[in-house]
Each structure stands twice: as structure tokens, then as C-alpha cells.
mmCIF file of C-alpha atoms in Angstrom:
data_model
loop_
_atom_site.group_PDB
_atom_site.id
_atom_site.type_symbol
_atom_site.label_atom_id
_atom_site.label_comp_id
_atom_site.label_asym_id
_atom_site.label_seq_id
_atom_site.Cartn_x
_atom_site.Cartn_y
_atom_site.Cartn_z
ATOM 1 C CA MET A 1 0.000 0.000 0.000
ATOM 2 C CA PRO A 2 1.142 3.575 -0.515
ATOM 3 C CA GLY A 3 2.707 5.129 2.556
ATOM 4 C CA HIS A 4 -0.384 7.215 3.272
ATOM 5 C CA ILE A 5 -2.775 4.228 3.002
ATOM 6 C CA LYS A 6 -2.535 1.674 5.787
ATOM 7 C CA LYS A 7 -4.470 -1.552 5.327
ATOM 8 C CA CYS A 8 -5.021 -3.543 8.472
ATOM 9 C CA THR A 9 -8.397 -5.197 7.994
ATOM 10 C CA GLY A 10 -11.535 -4.692 5.974
ATOM 11 C CA PRO A 11 -12.079 -4.322 2.250
ATOM 12 C CA ASP A 12 -9.329 -3.470 -0.212
ATOM 13 C CA PRO A 13 -8.961 0.262 -1.012
ATOM 14 C CA ASP A 14 -10.458 1.639 -4.213
ATOM 15 C CA PRO A 15 -7.831 1.298 -6.998
ATOM 16 C CA SER A 16 -9.463 3.770 -9.415
ATOM 17 C CA PRO A 17 -7.356 6.854 -8.453
ATOM 18 C CA TRP A 18 -4.286 4.971 -9.773
ATOM 19 C CA LEU A 19 -6.011 3.550 -12.877
ATOM 20 C CA GLU A 20 -8.635 5.994 -14.148
ATOM 21 C CA VAL A 21 -8.113 9.404 -15.733
ATOM 22 C CA LYS A 22 -10.453 11.525 -13.636
ATOM 23 C CA TYR A 23 -12.977 13.866 -15.258
ATOM 24 C CA GLU A 24 -11.398 16.921 -13.593
ATOM 25 C CA LEU A 25 -8.012 16.031 -15.108
ATOM 26 C CA LYS A 26 -9.604 15.620 -18.552
ATOM 27 C CA LEU A 27 -11.154 19.095 -18.239
ATOM 28 C CA LYS A 28 -7.828 20.588 -17.139
ATOM 29 C CA ASN A 29 -6.038 18.949 -20.085
ATOM 30 C CA LYS A 30 -8.654 20.211 -22.577
ATOM 31 C CA ALA A 31 -8.225 23.771 -21.264
ATOM 32 C CA LYS A 32 -4.479 23.728 -22.042
ATOM 33 C CA PRO A 33 -3.532 26.452 -24.583
ATOM 34 C CA TYR A 34 -3.101 24.877 -28.005
ATOM 35 C CA ASP A 35 -2.600 26.153 -31.550
ATOM 36 C CA PRO A 36 -3.223 23.314 -34.026
ATOM 37 C CA LYS A 37 -0.816 24.701 -36.636
ATOM 38 C CA ASN A 38 1.890 26.276 -34.479
ATOM 39 C CA SER A 39 2.196 24.213 -31.250
ATOM 40 C CA VAL A 40 5.331 22.073 -31.557
ATOM 41 C CA TRP A 41 7.820 20.065 -29.542
ATOM 42 C CA VAL A 42 11.477 21.036 -29.899
ATOM 43 C CA PRO A 43 14.555 19.225 -28.588
ATOM 44 C CA ASN A 44 15.953 20.357 -25.240
ATOM 45 C CA LYS A 45 19.734 19.933 -25.331
ATOM 46 C CA ALA A 46 20.006 20.483 -21.560
ATOM 47 C CA ASP A 47 18.278 17.239 -20.554
ATOM 48 C CA GLY A 48 17.766 15.358 -23.821
ATOM 49 C CA GLY A 49 14.003 15.784 -23.608
ATOM 50 C CA TYR A 50 11.618 18.156 -25.364
ATOM 51 C CA LEU A 51 10.092 21.574 -24.737
ATOM 52 C CA GLU A 52 6.794 22.884 -26.022
ATOM 53 C CA GLY A 53 6.877 25.995 -28.163
ATOM 54 C CA LEU A 54 5.008 28.018 -30.789
ATOM 55 C CA ILE A 55 6.167 28.446 -34.374
ATOM 56 C CA GLU A 56 6.753 32.142 -35.092
ATOM 57 C CA SER A 57 8.095 31.871 -38.652
ATOM 58 C CA LYS A 58 9.454 29.506 -41.298
ATOM 59 C CA ASP A 59 12.347 30.187 -43.625
ATOM 60 C CA GLY A 60 12.915 27.227 -45.911
ATOM 61 C CA ALA A 61 14.104 24.312 -43.769
ATOM 62 C CA LYS A 62 14.640 26.590 -40.723
ATOM 63 C CA VAL A 63 11.864 27.232 -38.225
ATOM 64 C CA THR A 64 11.854 29.955 -35.569
ATOM 65 C CA VAL A 65 10.087 28.762 -32.420
ATOM 66 C CA LYS A 66 9.172 30.729 -29.298
ATOM 67 C CA VAL A 67 10.191 28.548 -26.327
ATOM 68 C CA ASN A 68 9.772 29.882 -22.775
ATOM 69 C CA GLY A 69 9.746 33.461 -24.090
ATOM 70 C CA GLU A 70 12.937 33.019 -26.166
ATOM 71 C CA MET A 71 13.184 32.751 -29.950
ATOM 72 C CA LYS A 72 15.154 29.711 -31.083
ATOM 73 C CA VAL A 73 15.886 28.387 -34.561
ATOM 74 C CA PHE A 74 15.542 24.686 -35.390
ATOM 75 C CA LYS A 75 15.718 22.547 -38.491
ATOM 76 C CA GLU A 76 12.258 21.591 -39.690
ATOM 77 C CA ASP A 77 12.928 17.870 -39.166
ATOM 78 C CA GLN A 78 13.762 18.494 -35.459
ATOM 79 C CA ILE A 79 10.289 19.731 -34.530
ATOM 80 C CA CYS A 80 7.192 17.608 -33.895
ATOM 81 C CA GLN A 81 3.516 18.610 -33.718
ATOM 82 C CA VAL A 82 1.880 18.713 -30.281
ATOM 83 C CA ASN A 83 -1.295 16.711 -29.693
ATOM 84 C CA PRO A 84 -4.391 18.625 -28.517
ATOM 85 C CA GLY A 85 -4.812 18.715 -24.728
ATOM 86 C CA ASN A 86 -7.682 16.226 -24.787
ATOM 87 C CA TYR A 87 -5.115 13.561 -25.797
ATOM 88 C CA ASP A 88 -2.977 14.155 -22.683
ATOM 89 C CA CYS A 89 -3.127 11.078 -20.431
ATOM 90 C CA ALA A 90 -4.375 8.918 -23.325
ATOM 91 C CA GLU A 91 -4.829 5.311 -22.199
ATOM 92 C CA ASP A 92 -3.603 4.001 -25.569
ATOM 93 C CA MET A 93 -0.840 5.909 -27.323
ATOM 94 C CA ALA A 94 -1.988 4.407 -30.638
ATOM 95 C CA ASP A 95 -4.937 6.847 -30.373
ATOM 96 C CA LEU A 96 -2.665 9.931 -30.420
ATOM 97 C CA THR A 97 -2.981 12.148 -33.495
ATOM 98 C CA TYR A 98 0.784 12.670 -33.652
ATOM 99 C CA LEU A 99 3.094 9.812 -32.692
ATOM 100 C CA GLY A 100 6.519 11.457 -32.620
ATOM 101 C CA ASP A 101 9.040 10.639 -29.891
ATOM 102 C CA ALA A 102 8.142 13.823 -28.023
ATOM 103 C CA CYS A 103 4.406 13.039 -28.050
ATOM 104 C CA VAL A 104 4.907 9.506 -26.747
ATOM 105 C CA LEU A 105 7.335 10.720 -24.072
ATOM 106 C CA TRP A 106 4.954 13.526 -23.023
ATOM 107 C CA ASN A 107 1.995 11.143 -22.687
ATOM 108 C CA SER A 108 4.100 8.779 -20.573
ATOM 109 C CA VAL A 109 5.374 11.635 -18.379
ATOM 110 C CA ILE A 110 1.952 13.218 -17.834
ATOM 111 C CA ARG A 111 0.413 9.850 -16.930
ATOM 112 C CA TYR A 112 3.292 9.102 -14.536
ATOM 113 C CA LYS A 113 2.954 12.512 -12.861
ATOM 114 C CA ASN A 114 -0.729 11.716 -12.287
ATOM 115 C CA GLU A 115 0.183 8.315 -10.771
ATOM 116 C CA LEU A 116 -1.149 6.370 -13.779
ATOM 117 C CA ILE A 117 1.719 3.934 -14.258
ATOM 118 C CA TYR A 118 0.168 1.691 -16.932
ATOM 119 C CA THR A 119 -0.366 2.813 -20.541
ATOM 120 C CA TYR A 120 -1.131 0.896 -23.704
ATOM 121 C CA SER A 121 0.775 1.428 -26.922
ATOM 122 C CA GLY A 122 -1.149 -0.589 -29.463
ATOM 123 C CA LEU A 123 -0.711 -4.240 -28.494
ATOM 124 C CA PHE A 124 1.784 -3.441 -25.738
ATOM 125 C CA CYS A 125 1.259 -2.443 -22.117
ATOM 126 C CA ILE A 126 3.881 -0.014 -20.835
ATOM 127 C CA ALA A 127 4.549 0.092 -17.093
ATOM 128 C CA ILE A 128 6.620 2.831 -15.470
ATOM 129 C CA ASN A 129 7.990 1.818 -12.081
ATOM 130 C CA PRO A 130 6.797 4.376 -9.477
ATOM 131 C CA TYR A 131 9.235 3.035 -6.827
ATOM 132 C CA LYS A 132 6.389 3.049 -4.324
ATOM 133 C CA ARG A 133 3.370 0.879 -3.657
ATOM 134 C CA TYR A 134 -0.067 1.619 -5.074
ATOM 135 C CA PRO A 135 -3.134 -0.444 -4.107
ATOM 136 C CA ILE A 136 -3.594 -1.711 -7.672
ATOM 137 C CA TYR A 137 -2.632 -5.347 -7.169
ATOM 138 C CA THR A 138 -5.413 -6.355 -4.794
ATOM 139 C CA LEU A 139 -8.201 -8.888 -5.205
ATOM 140 C CA ARG A 140 -10.630 -5.993 -5.705
ATOM 141 C CA THR A 141 -8.540 -4.748 -8.637
ATOM 142 C CA MET A 142 -8.230 -8.225 -10.106
ATOM 143 C CA GLU A 143 -12.010 -8.627 -10.083
ATOM 144 C CA LEU A 144 -12.343 -5.507 -12.271
ATOM 145 C CA TYR A 145 -10.564 -7.361 -15.094
ATOM 146 C CA ILE A 146 -12.082 -10.851 -14.877
ATOM 147 C CA GLY A 147 -14.000 -11.734 -18.038
ATOM 148 C CA LYS A 148 -13.342 -8.390 -19.733
ATOM 149 C CA ARG A 149 -11.537 -7.495 -22.927
ATOM 150 C CA ARG A 150 -8.541 -5.228 -22.768
ATOM 151 C CA ASN A 151 -10.421 -2.237 -24.223
ATOM 152 C CA GLU A 152 -13.233 -2.537 -21.643
ATOM 153 C CA CYS A 153 -11.080 -1.555 -18.672
ATOM 154 C CA TRP A 154 -8.151 0.658 -17.692
ATOM 155 C CA PRO A 155 -4.576 -0.239 -18.697
ATOM 156 C CA HIS A 156 -3.105 -2.806 -16.284
ATOM 157 C CA ILE A 157 -1.016 -5.973 -16.258
ATOM 158 C CA PHE A 158 -4.170 -7.809 -15.121
ATOM 159 C CA ALA A 159 -5.831 -6.928 -18.455
ATOM 160 C CA ILE A 160 -2.912 -8.506 -20.319
ATOM 161 C CA ALA A 161 -3.066 -11.612 -18.116
ATOM 162 C CA GLU A 162 -6.835 -11.880 -18.584
ATOM 163 C CA GLY A 163 -6.433 -11.588 -22.366
ATOM 164 C CA ALA A 164 -3.907 -14.429 -22.349
ATOM 165 C CA TYR A 165 -6.158 -16.544 -20.134
ATOM 166 C CA GLN A 166 -9.190 -15.954 -22.386
ATOM 167 C CA GLY A 167 -7.057 -16.792 -25.423
ATOM 168 C CA MET A 168 -5.910 -20.016 -23.782
ATOM 169 C CA CYS A 169 -9.460 -21.036 -22.840
ATOM 170 C CA GLY A 170 -10.904 -20.011 -26.219
ATOM 171 C CA SER A 171 -8.326 -21.580 -28.505
ATOM 172 C CA GLY A 172 -7.061 -24.367 -26.280
ATOM 173 C CA SER A 173 -3.482 -23.426 -27.155
ATOM 174 C CA ASN A 174 -0.685 -22.039 -25.019
ATOM 175 C CA GLN A 175 -0.297 -18.271 -24.625
ATOM 176 C CA SER A 176 2.770 -16.218 -23.736
ATOM 177 C CA ILE A 177 3.410 -12.810 -22.229
ATOM 178 C CA LEU A 178 6.745 -11.103 -22.828
ATOM 179 C CA ILE A 179 7.869 -8.770 -20.038
ATOM 180 C CA THR A 180 10.981 -6.746 -20.870
ATOM 181 C CA GLY A 181 12.759 -3.695 -19.525
ATOM 182 C CA GLU A 182 15.904 -2.321 -18.002
ATOM 183 C CA SER A 183 17.244 -3.192 -14.580
ATOM 184 C CA GLY A 184 14.883 -1.846 -11.920
ATOM 185 C CA ALA A 185 12.006 -1.380 -14.370
ATOM 186 C CA GLY A 186 9.686 -3.703 -12.449
ATOM 187 C CA LYS A 187 9.851 -6.868 -14.568
ATOM 188 C CA THR A 188 9.948 -9.203 -11.575
ATOM 189 C CA GLU A 189 7.095 -7.430 -9.799
ATOM 190 C CA ASN A 190 4.882 -7.527 -12.896
ATOM 191 C CA THR A 191 5.755 -11.176 -13.528
ATOM 192 C CA LYS A 192 4.622 -12.001 -9.988
ATOM 193 C CA LYS A 193 1.255 -10.355 -10.696
ATOM 194 C CA VAL A 194 0.628 -12.329 -13.893
#
């Protein structure tokens, strides 16, 4: 359990705050300033990530972008369109309008900051290790996924396990789940849950 949730006895805590994108967050994301033609991601040399900016002008293959109040010039192939705010915290990154590196990284970061550690990317389930415990591996959580298809519930390793189980029962053939990642990514913990 998270440090602020102590479970001694009684029913399991509600897992939805760590699985569901709340309505208030969706409204906040939609209200984010966005210009469909000029909002772009640009590389940030300081940390290797990306910064959001607005295109001010184009001159051939050079693009002038306003980033944090400063004008910077980038090559056109270095910039990437920003998705509208209603795509922030998307449960499946395959649904994003723009699928550049910056867009995928941003969706992962914004979900992680909102304690939503599981995200789909097409057929894959991406897990980002929070290095703390969330009450999302309880019997109550498991029951949310029993008998459901992956698209009928929130992203979770239980949805992947349930899909494999249904495939095994339906086809009568063996199923496999591949869990990969770097050291400390949470492979062992997720394998225990499957």
C-alpha cells in the first residue's frame, strides 16, 4: 500500500485513483492552450528531452520557435507537432494524433505525474515503475478485469493476463506474455502479478 494508506483489515482500497483518468483532469487537459498549426515540440539539449513551443516563422528548412519566451531556430525535421490537450493522459498511445518521440514521451510523463503507471501502446502495455506501492494489485482490482476485454477496462497488467487466459481457454493453445525492460524497471514485480 502507498505510505499514506494503511491496510489492516476490511475491504481493499479503491484502486481507481491509480487507474482511471479523472474527469477533472480531462477538463484541465482540454483547457491547455493549443494552436493546431503552431504548437510544436522542440529538442531540449540540456536534458535530452523536449520543450513545447510556438512556431513564429518559417524560412525554408529553418523554423523559428518561441520557447519559454525566447526565440530559437531549429531545423524543420527536429520539430514535432503537439497533440491537442484532450489527448494528454491517453490510455492508448496508438490513439494519439501525432506519434513522434516527443508526443509519446509527453503522454508517458503526464500519466506518470498523475500516478497512472500503466499505458497501452497498441498491443503493448507499458509500465513505469513508481518506486512506491499503489493499491492496484489487490483482489478488488483483479475482479475488475475478470472476463473483460482489454479495451473494456483501464490499462493494467491484469488486463494482459486476462487476455492471455481468455485466449488459452478459447483456442485451447498455449499463450505467452513477454515482459521486458531495463534493470529496476519492475519486470519481476509484474511477472509475480501475472
